[in-house]
Short mmCIF file of C-alpha atoms in Angstrom, two decimals:
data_model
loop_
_atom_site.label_atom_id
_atom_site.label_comp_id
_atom_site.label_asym_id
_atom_site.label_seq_id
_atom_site.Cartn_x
_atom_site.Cartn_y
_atom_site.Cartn_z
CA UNK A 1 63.11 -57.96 81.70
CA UNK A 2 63.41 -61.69 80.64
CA UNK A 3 62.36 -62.09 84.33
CA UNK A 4 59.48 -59.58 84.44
CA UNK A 5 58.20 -61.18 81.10
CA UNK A 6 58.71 -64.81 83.00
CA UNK A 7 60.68 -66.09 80.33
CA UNK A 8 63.32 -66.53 82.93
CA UNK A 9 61.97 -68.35 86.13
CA UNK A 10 64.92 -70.33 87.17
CA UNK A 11 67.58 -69.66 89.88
CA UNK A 12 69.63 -66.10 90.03
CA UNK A 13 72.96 -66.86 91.27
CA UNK A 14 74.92 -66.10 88.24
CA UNK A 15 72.94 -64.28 86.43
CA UNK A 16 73.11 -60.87 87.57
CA UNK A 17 77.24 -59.76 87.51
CA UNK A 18 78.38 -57.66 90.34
CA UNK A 19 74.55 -56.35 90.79
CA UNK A 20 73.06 -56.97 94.35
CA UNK A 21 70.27 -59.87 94.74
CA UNK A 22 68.15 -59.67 97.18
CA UNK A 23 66.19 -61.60 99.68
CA UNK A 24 62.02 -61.54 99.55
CA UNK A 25 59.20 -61.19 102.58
CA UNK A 26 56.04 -59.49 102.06
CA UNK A 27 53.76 -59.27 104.87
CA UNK A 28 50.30 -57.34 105.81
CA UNK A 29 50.96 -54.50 107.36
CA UNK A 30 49.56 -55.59 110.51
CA UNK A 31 52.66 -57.70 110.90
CA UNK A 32 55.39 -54.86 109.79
CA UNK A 33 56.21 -53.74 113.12
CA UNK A 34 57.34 -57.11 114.94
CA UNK A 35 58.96 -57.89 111.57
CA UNK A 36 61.08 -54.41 111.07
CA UNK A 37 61.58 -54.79 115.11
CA UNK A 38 62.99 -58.49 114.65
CA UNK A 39 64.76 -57.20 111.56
CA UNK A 40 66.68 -54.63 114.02
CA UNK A 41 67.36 -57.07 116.45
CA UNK A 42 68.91 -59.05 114.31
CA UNK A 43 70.80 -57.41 111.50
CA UNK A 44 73.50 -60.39 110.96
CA UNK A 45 70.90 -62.45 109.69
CA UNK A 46 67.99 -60.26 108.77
CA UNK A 47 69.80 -56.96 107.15
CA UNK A 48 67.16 -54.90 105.49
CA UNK A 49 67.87 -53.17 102.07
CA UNK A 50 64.74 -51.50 101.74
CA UNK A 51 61.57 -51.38 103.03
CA UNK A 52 58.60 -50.65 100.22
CA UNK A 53 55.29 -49.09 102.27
CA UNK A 54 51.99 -50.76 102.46
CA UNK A 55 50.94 -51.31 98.50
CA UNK A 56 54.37 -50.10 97.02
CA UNK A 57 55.45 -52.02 94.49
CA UNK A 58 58.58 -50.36 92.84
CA UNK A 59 61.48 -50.39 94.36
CA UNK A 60 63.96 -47.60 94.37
CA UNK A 61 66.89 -49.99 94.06
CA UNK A 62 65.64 -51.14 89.97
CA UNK A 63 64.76 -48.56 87.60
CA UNK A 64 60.48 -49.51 86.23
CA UNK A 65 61.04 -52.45 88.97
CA UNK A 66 57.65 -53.99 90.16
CA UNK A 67 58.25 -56.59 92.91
CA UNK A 68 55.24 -58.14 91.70
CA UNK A 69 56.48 -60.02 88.30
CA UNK A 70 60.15 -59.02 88.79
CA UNK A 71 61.14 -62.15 91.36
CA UNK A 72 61.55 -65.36 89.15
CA UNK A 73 59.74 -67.63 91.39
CA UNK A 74 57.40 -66.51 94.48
CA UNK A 75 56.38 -69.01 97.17
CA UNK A 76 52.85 -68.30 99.14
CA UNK A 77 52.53 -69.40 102.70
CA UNK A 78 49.30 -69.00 104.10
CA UNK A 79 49.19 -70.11 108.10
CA UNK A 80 52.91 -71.63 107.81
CA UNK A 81 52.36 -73.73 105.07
CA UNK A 82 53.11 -73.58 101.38
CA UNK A 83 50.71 -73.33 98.96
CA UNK A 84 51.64 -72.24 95.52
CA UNK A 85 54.81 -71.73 93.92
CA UNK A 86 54.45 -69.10 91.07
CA UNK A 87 56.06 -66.71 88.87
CA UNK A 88 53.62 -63.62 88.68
CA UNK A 89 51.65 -62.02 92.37
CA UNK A 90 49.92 -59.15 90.46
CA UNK A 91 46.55 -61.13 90.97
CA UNK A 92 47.49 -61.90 94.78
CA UNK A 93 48.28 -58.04 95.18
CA UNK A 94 46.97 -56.39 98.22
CA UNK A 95 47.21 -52.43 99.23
CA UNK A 96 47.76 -53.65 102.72
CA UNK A 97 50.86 -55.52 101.92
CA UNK A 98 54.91 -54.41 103.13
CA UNK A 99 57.73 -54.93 101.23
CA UNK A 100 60.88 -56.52 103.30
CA UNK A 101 64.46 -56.45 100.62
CA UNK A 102 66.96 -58.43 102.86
CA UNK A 103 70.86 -58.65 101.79
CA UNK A 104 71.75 -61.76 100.55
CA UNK A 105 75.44 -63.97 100.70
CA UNK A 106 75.70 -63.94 96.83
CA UNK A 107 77.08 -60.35 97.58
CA UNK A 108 79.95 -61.46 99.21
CA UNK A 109 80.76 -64.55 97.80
CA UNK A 110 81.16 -62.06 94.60
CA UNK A 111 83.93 -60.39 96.66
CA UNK A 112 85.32 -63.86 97.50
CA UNK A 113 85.47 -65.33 94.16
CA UNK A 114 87.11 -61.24 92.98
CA UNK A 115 90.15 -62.39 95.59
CA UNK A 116 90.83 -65.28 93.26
CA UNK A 117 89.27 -68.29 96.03
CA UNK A 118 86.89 -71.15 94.57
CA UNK A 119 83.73 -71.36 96.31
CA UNK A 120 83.24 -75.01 96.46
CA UNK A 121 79.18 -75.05 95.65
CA UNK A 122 79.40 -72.93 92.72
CA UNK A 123 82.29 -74.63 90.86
CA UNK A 124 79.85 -77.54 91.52
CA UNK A 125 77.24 -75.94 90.38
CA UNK A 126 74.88 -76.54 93.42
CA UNK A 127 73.08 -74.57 96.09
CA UNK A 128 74.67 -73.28 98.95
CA UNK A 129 74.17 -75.98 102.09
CA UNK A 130 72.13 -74.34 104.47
CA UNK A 131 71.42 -75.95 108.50
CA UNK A 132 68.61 -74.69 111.03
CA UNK A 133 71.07 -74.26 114.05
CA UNK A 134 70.77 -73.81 118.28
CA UNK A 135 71.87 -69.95 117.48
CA UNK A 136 68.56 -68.04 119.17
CA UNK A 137 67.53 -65.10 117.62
CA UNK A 138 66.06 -61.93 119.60
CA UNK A 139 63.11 -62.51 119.19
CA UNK A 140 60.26 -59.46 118.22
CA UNK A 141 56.56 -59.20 118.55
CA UNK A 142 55.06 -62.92 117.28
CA UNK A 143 58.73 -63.69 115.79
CA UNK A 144 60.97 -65.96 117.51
CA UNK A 145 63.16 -69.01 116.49
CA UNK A 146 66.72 -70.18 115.74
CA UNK A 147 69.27 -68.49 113.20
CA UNK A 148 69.59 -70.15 110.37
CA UNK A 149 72.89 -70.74 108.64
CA UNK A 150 75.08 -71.22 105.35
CA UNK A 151 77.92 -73.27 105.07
CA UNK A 152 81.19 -73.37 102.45
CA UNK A 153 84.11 -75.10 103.00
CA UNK A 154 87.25 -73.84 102.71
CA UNK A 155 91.08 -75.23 103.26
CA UNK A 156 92.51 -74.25 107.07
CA UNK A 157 94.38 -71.53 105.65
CA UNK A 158 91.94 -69.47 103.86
CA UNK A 159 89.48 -69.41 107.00
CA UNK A 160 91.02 -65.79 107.83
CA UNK A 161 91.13 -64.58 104.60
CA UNK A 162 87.39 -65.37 104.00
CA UNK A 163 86.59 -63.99 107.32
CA UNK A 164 87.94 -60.34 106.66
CA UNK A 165 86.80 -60.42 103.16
CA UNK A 166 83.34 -60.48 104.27
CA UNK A 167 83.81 -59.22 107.46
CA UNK A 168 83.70 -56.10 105.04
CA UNK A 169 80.00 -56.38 104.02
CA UNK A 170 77.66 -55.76 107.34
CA UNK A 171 75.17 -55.09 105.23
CA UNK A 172 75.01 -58.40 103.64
CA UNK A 173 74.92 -60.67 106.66
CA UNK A 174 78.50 -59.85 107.44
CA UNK A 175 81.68 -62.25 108.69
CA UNK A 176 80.85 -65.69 109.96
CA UNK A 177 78.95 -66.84 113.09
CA UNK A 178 81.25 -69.95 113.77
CA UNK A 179 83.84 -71.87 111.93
CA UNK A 180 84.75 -75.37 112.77
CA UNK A 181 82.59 -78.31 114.50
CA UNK A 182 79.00 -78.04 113.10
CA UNK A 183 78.10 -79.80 116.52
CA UNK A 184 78.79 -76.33 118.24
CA UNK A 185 75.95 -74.83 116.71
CA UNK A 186 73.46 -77.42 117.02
CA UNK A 187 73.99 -79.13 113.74
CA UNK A 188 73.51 -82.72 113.87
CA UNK A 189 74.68 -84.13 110.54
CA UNK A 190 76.51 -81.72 108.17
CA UNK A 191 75.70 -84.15 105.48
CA UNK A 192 72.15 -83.65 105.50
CA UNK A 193 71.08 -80.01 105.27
CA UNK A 194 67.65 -78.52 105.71
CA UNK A 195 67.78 -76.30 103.06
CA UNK A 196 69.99 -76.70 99.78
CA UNK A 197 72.48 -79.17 98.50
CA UNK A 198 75.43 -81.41 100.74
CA UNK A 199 78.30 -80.88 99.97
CA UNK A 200 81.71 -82.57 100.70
CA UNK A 201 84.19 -81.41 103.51
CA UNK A 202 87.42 -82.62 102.58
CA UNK A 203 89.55 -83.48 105.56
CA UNK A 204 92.18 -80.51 105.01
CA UNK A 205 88.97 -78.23 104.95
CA UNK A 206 87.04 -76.88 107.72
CA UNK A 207 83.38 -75.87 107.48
CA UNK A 208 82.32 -72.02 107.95
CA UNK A 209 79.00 -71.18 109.08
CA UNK A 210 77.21 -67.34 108.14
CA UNK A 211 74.16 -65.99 108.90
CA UNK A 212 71.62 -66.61 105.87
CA UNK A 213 68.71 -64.83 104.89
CA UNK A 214 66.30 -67.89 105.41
CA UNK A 215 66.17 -67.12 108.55
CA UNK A 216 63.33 -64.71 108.49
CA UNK A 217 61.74 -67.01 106.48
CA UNK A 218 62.05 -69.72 109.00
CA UNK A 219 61.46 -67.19 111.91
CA UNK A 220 57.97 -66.19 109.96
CA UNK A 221 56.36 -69.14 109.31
CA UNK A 222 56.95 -70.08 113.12
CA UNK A 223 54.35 -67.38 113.58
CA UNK A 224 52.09 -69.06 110.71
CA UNK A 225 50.64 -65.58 110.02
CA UNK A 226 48.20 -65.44 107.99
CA UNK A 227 49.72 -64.94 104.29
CA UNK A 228 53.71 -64.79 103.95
CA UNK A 229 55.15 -64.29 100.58
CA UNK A 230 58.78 -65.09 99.86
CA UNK A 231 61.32 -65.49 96.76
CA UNK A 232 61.81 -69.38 96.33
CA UNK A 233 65.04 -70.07 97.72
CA UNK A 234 67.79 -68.83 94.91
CA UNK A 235 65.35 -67.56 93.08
CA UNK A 236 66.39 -63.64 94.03
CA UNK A 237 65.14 -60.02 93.19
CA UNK A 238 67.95 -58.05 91.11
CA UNK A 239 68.88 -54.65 91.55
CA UNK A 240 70.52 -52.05 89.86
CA UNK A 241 72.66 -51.89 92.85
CA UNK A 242 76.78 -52.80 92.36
CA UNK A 243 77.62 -55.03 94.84
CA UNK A 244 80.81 -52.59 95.91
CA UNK A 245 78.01 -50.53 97.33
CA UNK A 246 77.45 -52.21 100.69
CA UNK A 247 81.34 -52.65 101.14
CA UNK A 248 82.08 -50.92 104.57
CA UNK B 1 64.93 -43.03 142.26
CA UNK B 2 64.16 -39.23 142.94
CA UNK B 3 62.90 -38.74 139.76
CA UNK B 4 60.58 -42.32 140.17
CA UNK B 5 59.31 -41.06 143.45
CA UNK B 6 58.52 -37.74 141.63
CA UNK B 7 61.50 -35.72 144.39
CA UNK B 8 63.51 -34.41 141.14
CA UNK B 9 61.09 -33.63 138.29
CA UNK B 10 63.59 -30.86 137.01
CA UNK B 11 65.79 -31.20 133.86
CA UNK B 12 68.52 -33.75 133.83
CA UNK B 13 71.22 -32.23 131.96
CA UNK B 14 74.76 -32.54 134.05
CA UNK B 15 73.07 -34.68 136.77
CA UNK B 16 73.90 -38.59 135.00
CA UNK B 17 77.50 -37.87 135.36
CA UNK B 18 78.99 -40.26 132.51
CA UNK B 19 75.63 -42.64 131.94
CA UNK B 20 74.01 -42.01 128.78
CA UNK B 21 70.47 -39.82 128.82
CA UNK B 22 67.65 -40.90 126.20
CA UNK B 23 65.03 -38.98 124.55
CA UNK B 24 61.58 -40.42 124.80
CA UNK B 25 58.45 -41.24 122.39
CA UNK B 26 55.50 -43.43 123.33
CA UNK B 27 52.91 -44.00 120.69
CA UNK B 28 49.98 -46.41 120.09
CA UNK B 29 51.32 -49.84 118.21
CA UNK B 30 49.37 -48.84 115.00
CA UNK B 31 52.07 -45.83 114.85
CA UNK B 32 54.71 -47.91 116.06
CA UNK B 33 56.04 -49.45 112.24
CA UNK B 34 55.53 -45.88 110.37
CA UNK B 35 57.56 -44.47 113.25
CA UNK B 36 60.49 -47.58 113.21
CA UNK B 37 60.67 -47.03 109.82
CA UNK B 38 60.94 -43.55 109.97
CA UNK B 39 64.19 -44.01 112.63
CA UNK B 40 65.50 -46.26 110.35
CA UNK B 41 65.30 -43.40 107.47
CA UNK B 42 66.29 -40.62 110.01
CA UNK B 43 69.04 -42.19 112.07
CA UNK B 44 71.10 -39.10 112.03
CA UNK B 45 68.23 -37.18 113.99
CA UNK B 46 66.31 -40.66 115.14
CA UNK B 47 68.85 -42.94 116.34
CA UNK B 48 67.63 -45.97 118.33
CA UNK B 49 68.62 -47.35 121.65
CA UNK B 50 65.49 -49.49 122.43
CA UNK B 51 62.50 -50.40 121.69
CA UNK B 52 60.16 -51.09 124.34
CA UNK B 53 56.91 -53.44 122.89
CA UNK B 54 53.35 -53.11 123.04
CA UNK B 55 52.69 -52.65 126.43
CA UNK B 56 56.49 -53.27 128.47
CA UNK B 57 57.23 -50.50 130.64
CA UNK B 58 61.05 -52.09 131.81
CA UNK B 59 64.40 -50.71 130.02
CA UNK B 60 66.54 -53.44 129.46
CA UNK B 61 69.16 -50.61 129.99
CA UNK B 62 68.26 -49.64 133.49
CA UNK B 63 67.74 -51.67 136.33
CA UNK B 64 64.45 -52.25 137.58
CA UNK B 65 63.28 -49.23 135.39
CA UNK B 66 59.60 -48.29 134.79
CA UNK B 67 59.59 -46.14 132.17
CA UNK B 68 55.76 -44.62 133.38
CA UNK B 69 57.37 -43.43 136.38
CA UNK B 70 61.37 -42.74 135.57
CA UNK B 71 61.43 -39.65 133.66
CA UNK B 72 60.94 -36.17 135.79
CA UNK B 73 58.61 -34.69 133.43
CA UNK B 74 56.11 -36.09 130.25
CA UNK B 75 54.56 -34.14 127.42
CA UNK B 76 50.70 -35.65 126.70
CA UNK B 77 49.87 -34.53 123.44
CA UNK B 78 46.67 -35.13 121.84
CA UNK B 79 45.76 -35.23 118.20
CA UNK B 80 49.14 -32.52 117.75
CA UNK B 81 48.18 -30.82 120.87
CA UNK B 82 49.87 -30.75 124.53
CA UNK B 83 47.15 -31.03 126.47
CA UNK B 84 49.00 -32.04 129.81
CA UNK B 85 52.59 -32.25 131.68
CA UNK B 86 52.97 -34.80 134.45
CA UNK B 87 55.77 -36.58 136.38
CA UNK B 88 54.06 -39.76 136.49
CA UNK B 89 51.87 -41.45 133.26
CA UNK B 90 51.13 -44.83 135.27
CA UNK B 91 47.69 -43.70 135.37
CA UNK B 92 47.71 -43.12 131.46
CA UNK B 93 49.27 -46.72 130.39
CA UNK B 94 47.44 -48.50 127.99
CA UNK B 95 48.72 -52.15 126.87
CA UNK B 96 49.30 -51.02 123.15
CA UNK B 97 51.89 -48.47 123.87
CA UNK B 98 55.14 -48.77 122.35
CA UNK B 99 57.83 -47.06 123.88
CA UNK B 100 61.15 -45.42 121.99
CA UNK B 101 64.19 -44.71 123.30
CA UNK B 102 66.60 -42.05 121.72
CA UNK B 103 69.89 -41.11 121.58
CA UNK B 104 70.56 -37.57 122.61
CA UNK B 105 72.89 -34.74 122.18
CA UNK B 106 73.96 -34.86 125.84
CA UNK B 107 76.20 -37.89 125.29
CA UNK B 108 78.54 -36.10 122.83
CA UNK B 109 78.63 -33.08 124.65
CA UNK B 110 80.32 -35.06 127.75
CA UNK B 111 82.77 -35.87 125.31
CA UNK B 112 83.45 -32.58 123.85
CA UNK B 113 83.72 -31.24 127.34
CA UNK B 114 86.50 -34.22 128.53
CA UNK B 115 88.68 -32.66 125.64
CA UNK B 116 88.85 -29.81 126.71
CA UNK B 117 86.36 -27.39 124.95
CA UNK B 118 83.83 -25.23 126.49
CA UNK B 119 80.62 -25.01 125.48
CA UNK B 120 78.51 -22.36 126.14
CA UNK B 121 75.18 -22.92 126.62
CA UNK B 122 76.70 -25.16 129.62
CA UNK B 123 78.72 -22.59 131.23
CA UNK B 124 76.22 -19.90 130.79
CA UNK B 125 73.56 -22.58 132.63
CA UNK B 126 70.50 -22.29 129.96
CA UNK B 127 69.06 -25.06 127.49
CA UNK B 128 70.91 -25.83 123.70
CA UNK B 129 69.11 -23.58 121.39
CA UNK B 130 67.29 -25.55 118.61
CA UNK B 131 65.71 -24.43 115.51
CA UNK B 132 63.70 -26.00 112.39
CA UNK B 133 65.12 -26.22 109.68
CA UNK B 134 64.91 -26.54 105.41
CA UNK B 135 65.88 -29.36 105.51
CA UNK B 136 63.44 -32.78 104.79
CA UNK B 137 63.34 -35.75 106.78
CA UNK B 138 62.74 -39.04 104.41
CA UNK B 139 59.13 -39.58 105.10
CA UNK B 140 57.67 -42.99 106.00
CA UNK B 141 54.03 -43.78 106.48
CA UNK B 142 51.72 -40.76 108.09
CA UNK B 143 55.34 -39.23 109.11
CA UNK B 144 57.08 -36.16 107.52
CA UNK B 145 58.50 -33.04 107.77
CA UNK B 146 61.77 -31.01 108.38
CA UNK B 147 65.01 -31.57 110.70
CA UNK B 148 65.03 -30.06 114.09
CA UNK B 149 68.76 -29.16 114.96
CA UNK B 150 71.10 -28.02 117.89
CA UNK B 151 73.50 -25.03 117.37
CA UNK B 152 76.52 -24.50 119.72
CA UNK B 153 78.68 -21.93 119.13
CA UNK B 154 82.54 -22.78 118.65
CA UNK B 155 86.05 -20.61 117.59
CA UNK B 156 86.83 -21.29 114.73
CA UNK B 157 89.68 -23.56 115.13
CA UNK B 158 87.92 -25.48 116.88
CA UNK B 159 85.29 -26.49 114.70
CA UNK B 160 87.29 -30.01 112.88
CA UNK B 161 87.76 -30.65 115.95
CA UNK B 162 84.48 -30.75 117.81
CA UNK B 163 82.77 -32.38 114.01
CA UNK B 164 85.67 -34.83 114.67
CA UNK B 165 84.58 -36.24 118.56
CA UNK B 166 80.85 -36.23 117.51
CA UNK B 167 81.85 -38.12 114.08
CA UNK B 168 82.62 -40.83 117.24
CA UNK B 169 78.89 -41.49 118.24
CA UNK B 170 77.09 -42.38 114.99
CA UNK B 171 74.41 -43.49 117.16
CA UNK B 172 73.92 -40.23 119.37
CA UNK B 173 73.21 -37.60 116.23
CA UNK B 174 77.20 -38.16 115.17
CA UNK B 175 78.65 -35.19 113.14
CA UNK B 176 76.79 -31.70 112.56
CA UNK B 177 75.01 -31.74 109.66
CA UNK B 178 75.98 -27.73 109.16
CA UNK B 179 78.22 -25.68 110.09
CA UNK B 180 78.22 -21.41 109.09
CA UNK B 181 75.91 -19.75 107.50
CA UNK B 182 72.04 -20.17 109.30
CA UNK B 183 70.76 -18.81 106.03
CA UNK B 184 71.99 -22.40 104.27
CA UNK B 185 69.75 -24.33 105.92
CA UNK B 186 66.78 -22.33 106.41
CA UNK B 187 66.92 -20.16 109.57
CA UNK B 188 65.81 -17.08 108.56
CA UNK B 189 66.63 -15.24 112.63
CA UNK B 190 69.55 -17.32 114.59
CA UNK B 191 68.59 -14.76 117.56
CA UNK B 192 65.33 -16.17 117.77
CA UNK B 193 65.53 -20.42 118.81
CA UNK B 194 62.35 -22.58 118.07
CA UNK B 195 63.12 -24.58 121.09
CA UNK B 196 65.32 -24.01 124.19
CA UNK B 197 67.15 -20.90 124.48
CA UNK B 198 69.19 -17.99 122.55
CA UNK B 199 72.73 -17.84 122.61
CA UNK B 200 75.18 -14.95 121.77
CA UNK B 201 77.49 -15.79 119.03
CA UNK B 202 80.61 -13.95 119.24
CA UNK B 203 82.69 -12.72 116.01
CA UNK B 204 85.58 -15.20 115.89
CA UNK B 205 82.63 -17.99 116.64
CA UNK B 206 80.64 -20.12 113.86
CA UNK B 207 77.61 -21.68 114.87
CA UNK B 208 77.66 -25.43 114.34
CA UNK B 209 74.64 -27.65 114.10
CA UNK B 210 73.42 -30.71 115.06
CA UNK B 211 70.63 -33.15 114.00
CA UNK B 212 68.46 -32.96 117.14
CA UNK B 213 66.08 -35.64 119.33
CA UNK B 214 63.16 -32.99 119.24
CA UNK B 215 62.65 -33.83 115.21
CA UNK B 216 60.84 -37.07 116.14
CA UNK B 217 58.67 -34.93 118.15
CA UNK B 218 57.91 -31.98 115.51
CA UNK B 219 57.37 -35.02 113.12
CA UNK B 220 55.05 -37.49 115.06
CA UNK B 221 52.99 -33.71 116.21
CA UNK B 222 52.81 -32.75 112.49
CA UNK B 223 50.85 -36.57 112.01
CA UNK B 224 48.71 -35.21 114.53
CA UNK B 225 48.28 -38.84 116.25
CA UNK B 226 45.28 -39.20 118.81
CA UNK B 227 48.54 -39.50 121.45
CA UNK B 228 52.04 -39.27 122.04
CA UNK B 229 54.10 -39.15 125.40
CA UNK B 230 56.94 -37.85 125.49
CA UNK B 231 59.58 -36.47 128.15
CA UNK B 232 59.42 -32.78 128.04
CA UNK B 233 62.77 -31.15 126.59
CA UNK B 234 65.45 -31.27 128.92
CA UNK B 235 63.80 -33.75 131.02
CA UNK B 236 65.62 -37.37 129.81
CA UNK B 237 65.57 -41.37 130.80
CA UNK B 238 68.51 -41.75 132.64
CA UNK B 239 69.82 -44.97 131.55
CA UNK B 240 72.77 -47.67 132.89
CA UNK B 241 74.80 -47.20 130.01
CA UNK B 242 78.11 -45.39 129.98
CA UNK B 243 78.54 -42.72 127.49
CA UNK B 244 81.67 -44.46 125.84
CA UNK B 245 79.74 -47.71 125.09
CA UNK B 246 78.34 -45.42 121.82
CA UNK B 247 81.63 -44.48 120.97
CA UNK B 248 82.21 -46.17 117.53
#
């Protein structure tokens, strides 16, 4: 509600207990197909939630949700680029518009922080470090481009712990892609990432790299269609969904 | 290659050996996302195996297919109605035809049969019998309507264990979705099949059921589309793939 009446327009992680948060792409319709193809394609990184029809705008997943005033901040692409930021789409509402919810990490880093193991971003109260990697996608229709990934470190001996712990959520992009040397996957300089905040690797810790939901973000405005909108990275839809749900 | 060169145009149940047989639905692209999304809603009776784009005509799960030429018979139907059957739809192509494979009955049956168990419609050398049914498909876009399903009779005791093989191939139907009383689900005559052909069932024997391939086709014909293609029943895509590949 405080998000609907945008008193709250800030970040999500945090904020919403063991409920699921959710990912953000609405597209014309015209675009639906290549994007639920691509989606299909690619379930590590693009794992769809639910799909709300051309003009929907409730989803099943929040009781009196509207996905137009319930995200706290919405980005607006038009032809690849950005150009507005805002906390309300009612007035850029159109009946030809789809609905894409995509399963987001903070699902299993829930489950991660339940097993008693410090995420290393959160205690420091930043944003999860996030890398455009050499990973190719499958690519669908007009979408193509390179999986894009999140990283936390974590000491040598919790690599396997972290790896069946969210191994355990498919649904929510799943175990990792690749653990170890960044330079494997393309990654230049793990110090500077393309999306969210560095972070430190100490030298008893070793990166681990998952799937993340930017990627169909990334993968979209490749296409530069003609209108793209998104949640602004952190800035998630809530459900009334436990996150114990989409345990396999 | 004797069904491409149009020599077998007869049904192709027992003649893939162990390779897995797919169901068949070509549709216009501006079908194409109600009818994805509607798989993705259905997968018990719509589970994917590929999706062939706008226009491709090559399964990447059968060498040097041509999916206009590689099926022994095709239903044309026209706004809901068959207005044709022909072994070869090269002439018919159009560049914004999508093309779905699906998984079919056929697979678990091979593995039913390499346990052991009879079944009858098999031995007795006549088609599955299908029926409608009461119960609803989720709908998505233009596309609704009920569940088409197979019935093969079993012994009793033999029932957990036939549920139990097809439990194995999530992606070809999996488990029945009934098993008894034909009342339950809304067949009012089990002597009388919608589809295919009657089978006896004996006293000690309780008909089982199946979500079936042929519900894509009784819901895409309800939507009354200006076309869809598909192979006519009995008649599959013969496909590379091993049966035991969709064992889960």
């Amino acid at each position: 509600m405080a998000i609907r009446t945008g008193e709250h327009t800030g970040p999500t992680s945090g904020i919403s207990g063991d409920k699921v948060q959710a990912n953000l792409a609405i597209l014309p319709k015209e675009y639906a197909f290549d994007f639920l193809l691509f989606a299909m394609r690619n379930n590590k990184p693009v794992p769809i939630i639910e799909v709300l029809e051309a003009g929907e705008f409730v989803s099943k997943y929040a009781k009196n949700s509207d996905i137009r005033t319930d995200v706290p901040l919405y980005n607006i692409y038009k032809h690849g680029e950005l150009t507005e930021t805002v906390s309300d789409i009612t007035k850029y509402w159109r009946d030809d518009f789809v609905t894409f919810l995509i399963g987001c990490s903070f699902t299993f880093e829930q489950a991660i922080l339940d097993a008693g193991i410090n995420i290393k971003h959160i205690d420091e109260e930043r944003n999860v470090a996030m890398y455009k990697t050499n990973i190719e996608t499958v690519p669908a229709g007009i979408f193509s481009g390179e999986t894009v990934v999140s990283m936390r470190p974590f000491k040598k001996d919790l690599v396997d712990k972290v790896t069946s712990i969210t191994n355990e959520f498919p649904g929510m992009h799943g175990g990792p892609v690749h653990a170890g040397n960044p330079a494997d996957i393309g990654i230049e300089n793990i110090n500077i990432p393309d999306y969210g905040d560095a972070i430190e690797i100490a030298p008893d810790e070793v990166p681990v790299f998952w799937a993340c939901g930017v990627t169909p973000q990334n993968v979209v405005l490749n296409a530069k269609p003609e209108i793209l909108i998104s949640h602004a990275p952190g800035h998630m839809f809530i459900t009334d969904i436990n996150n114990e749900e989409y345990k396999d």
